[in-house]
Short mmCIF file of C-alpha atoms in Angstrom, two decimals:
data_model
loop_
_atom_site.label_atom_id
_atom_site.label_comp_id
_atom_site.label_asym_id
_atom_site.label_seq_id
_atom_site.Cartn_x
_atom_site.Cartn_y
_atom_site.Cartn_z
CA MET A 1 2.82 -15.66 -3.13
CA LYS A 2 2.99 -12.33 -4.99
CA LEU A 3 0.14 -9.83 -4.92
CA ASN A 4 -0.18 -6.50 -6.74
CA PHE A 5 -1.89 -3.42 -5.37
CA THR A 6 -2.31 0.20 -6.40
CA LEU A 7 -1.11 2.69 -3.79
CA LYS A 8 -2.98 5.99 -3.53
CA PHE A 9 -3.17 8.97 -1.21
CA ALA A 10 -6.50 10.67 -0.42
CA ASP A 11 -6.19 12.04 3.14
CA THR A 12 -5.11 8.50 4.04
CA TRP A 13 -2.91 5.93 2.32
CA ILE A 14 -4.91 3.37 0.33
CA ALA A 15 -3.78 0.03 -1.09
CA GLU A 16 -6.28 -1.72 -3.31
CA ASN A 17 -6.69 -4.37 -5.93
CA GLU A 18 -9.74 -6.12 -7.37
CA GLU A 19 -10.33 -8.02 -4.14
CA ILE A 20 -9.01 -6.02 -1.18
CA ARG A 21 -8.89 -2.38 -0.07
CA ALA A 22 -6.99 -1.24 3.03
CA GLU A 23 -6.37 2.24 4.43
CA GLY A 24 -4.10 3.83 7.00
CA SER A 25 -3.12 7.28 8.23
CA SER A 26 0.55 6.24 7.85
CA LEU A 27 2.31 3.68 5.69
CA GLU A 28 2.97 1.63 8.83
CA GLU A 29 -0.74 1.62 9.69
CA LEU A 30 -1.59 0.78 6.08
CA ASP A 31 0.67 -2.29 6.18
CA LYS A 32 -0.91 -3.42 9.46
CA ASN A 33 -4.45 -2.97 8.13
CA LEU A 34 -3.56 -4.66 4.83
CA ALA A 35 -2.19 -7.68 6.71
CA GLU A 36 -5.45 -7.91 8.67
CA LYS A 37 -7.58 -7.68 5.51
CA LEU A 38 -5.45 -10.37 3.83
CA ARG A 39 -5.78 -12.62 6.90
CA LYS A 40 -9.58 -12.20 6.86
CA ALA A 41 -9.62 -13.01 3.12
CA GLY A 42 -7.91 -16.33 3.87
CA TYR A 43 -4.34 -15.58 2.82
CA LYS A 44 -1.60 -17.30 4.83
CA GLY A 45 2.16 -17.53 4.86
CA ARG A 46 4.70 -15.24 3.27
CA LEU A 47 3.18 -12.67 0.92
CA ASP A 48 5.25 -10.47 -1.38
CA ILE A 49 3.22 -7.30 -1.92
CA LEU A 50 4.00 -4.83 -4.71
CA MET A 51 2.26 -1.47 -4.41
CA LYS A 52 2.48 0.61 -7.58
CA PHE A 53 1.88 4.25 -6.77
CA ASP A 54 -0.84 6.25 -8.52
CA TYR A 55 1.14 9.46 -8.99
CA SER A 56 -1.97 11.57 -9.53
CA THR A 57 -2.66 11.21 -5.79
CA ILE A 58 0.77 12.22 -4.40
CA PRO A 59 0.32 14.67 -1.49
CA ASP A 60 1.42 18.25 -2.19
CA TRP A 61 3.75 18.25 0.83
CA MET A 62 5.58 15.26 -0.59
CA ARG A 63 6.14 16.62 -4.12
CA GLN A 64 9.23 18.58 -3.09
CA PHE A 65 10.84 15.41 -1.69
CA HIS A 66 9.57 12.95 -4.28
CA PRO A 67 9.22 14.72 -7.63
CA HIS A 68 8.55 11.31 -9.15
CA TYR A 69 6.22 8.56 -8.06
CA PHE A 70 7.39 5.64 -5.97
CA ASN A 71 6.51 2.01 -5.64
CA ARG A 72 6.65 -0.05 -2.47
CA ARG A 73 7.50 -3.67 -1.89
CA VAL A 74 6.38 -5.13 1.42
CA VAL A 75 6.77 -8.69 2.63
CA LEU A 76 4.09 -9.76 5.09
CA GLU A 77 3.96 -12.94 7.16
CA ILE A 78 0.34 -13.93 7.74
CA ASP A 79 -0.44 -16.53 10.42
#
């Protein structure tokens, strides 16, 4: 199953769509918290997650390394 999220940065990383919002202090923590939120929402199996980055929220420290926005694709296995 494919799911789309918006990825933002506001002191923490945030992935959200109309149904679910997850946060994490790192991208690794975000993925872990997103998997837990998806599990609690009843999702199961292999999930293909596309996170489209909201460039207006890119952290200042990252601008020198990523002068353009980025998108993430994460595959999660939910039990």
